[in-house]
């Protein structure tokens, strides 16, 4: 199987990042998975704060 030239793939990825498409895709996939697990689509503020504090302590 032939793959496109790596630079073309990388340029598309950079363009998608710049326009927010990668972040949007990640958020949609996260919401779908949380719903599939029977959880609320968006995490609560307390969970977000705990994750933020954990990342700051590293």
Short mmCIF file of C-alpha atoms in Angstrom, two decimals:
data_model
loop_
_atom_site.label_atom_id
_atom_site.label_comp_id
_atom_site.label_asym_id
_atom_site.label_seq_id
_atom_site.Cartn_x
_atom_site.Cartn_y
_atom_site.Cartn_z
CA UNK A 1 0.00 0.00 0.00
CA UNK A 2 1.38 3.39 -0.96
CA UNK A 3 1.16 6.28 1.45
CA UNK A 4 1.23 9.96 0.55
CA UNK A 5 4.42 11.92 0.99
CA UNK A 6 4.90 12.57 4.73
CA UNK A 7 5.15 16.32 4.26
CA UNK A 8 1.69 16.48 2.66
CA UNK A 9 0.17 14.54 5.56
CA UNK A 10 1.97 16.75 8.09
CA UNK A 11 0.81 19.95 6.35
CA UNK A 12 -2.81 18.76 6.45
CA UNK A 13 -2.46 17.91 10.13
CA UNK A 14 -0.97 21.35 10.92
CA UNK A 15 -3.75 23.06 8.98
CA UNK A 16 -6.41 21.05 10.82
CA UNK A 17 -4.79 21.93 14.17
CA UNK A 18 -4.69 25.61 13.27
CA UNK A 19 -8.40 25.60 12.40
CA UNK A 20 -9.36 23.64 15.52
CA UNK A 21 -10.53 20.51 13.70
CA UNK A 22 -8.33 18.13 15.71
CA UNK A 23 -9.58 19.55 19.02
CA UNK A 24 -13.20 19.39 17.82
CA UNK A 25 -12.77 15.77 16.74
CA UNK A 26 -11.25 14.86 20.12
CA UNK A 27 -14.08 16.57 22.01
CA UNK A 28 -16.76 14.85 19.94
CA UNK A 29 -15.15 11.45 20.40
CA UNK A 30 -14.82 12.06 24.15
CA UNK A 31 -18.52 13.02 24.41
CA UNK A 32 -19.61 9.97 22.42
CA UNK A 33 -17.54 7.64 24.57
CA UNK A 34 -18.82 9.15 27.82
CA UNK A 35 -22.43 8.77 26.59
CA UNK A 36 -21.71 5.17 25.54
CA UNK A 37 -20.52 4.49 29.09
CA UNK A 38 -23.73 6.00 30.48
CA UNK A 39 -21.99 9.07 31.85
CA UNK A 40 -22.72 12.78 31.40
CA UNK A 41 -21.24 14.01 28.10
CA UNK A 42 -19.22 16.80 29.74
CA UNK A 43 -17.12 16.28 32.88
CA UNK A 44 -18.02 18.35 35.91
CA UNK A 45 -15.96 21.36 36.95
CA UNK A 46 -14.68 19.47 40.02
CA UNK A 47 -13.21 16.75 37.83
CA UNK A 48 -11.59 19.29 35.52
CA UNK A 49 -10.09 21.17 38.48
CA UNK A 50 -8.68 17.97 40.00
CA UNK A 51 -7.07 17.03 36.68
CA UNK A 52 -5.64 20.54 36.29
CA UNK A 53 -4.19 20.50 39.80
CA UNK A 54 -2.71 17.04 39.26
CA UNK A 55 -0.98 18.22 36.08
CA UNK A 56 0.42 21.29 37.88
CA UNK A 57 1.96 19.19 40.63
CA UNK A 58 4.17 17.28 38.18
#
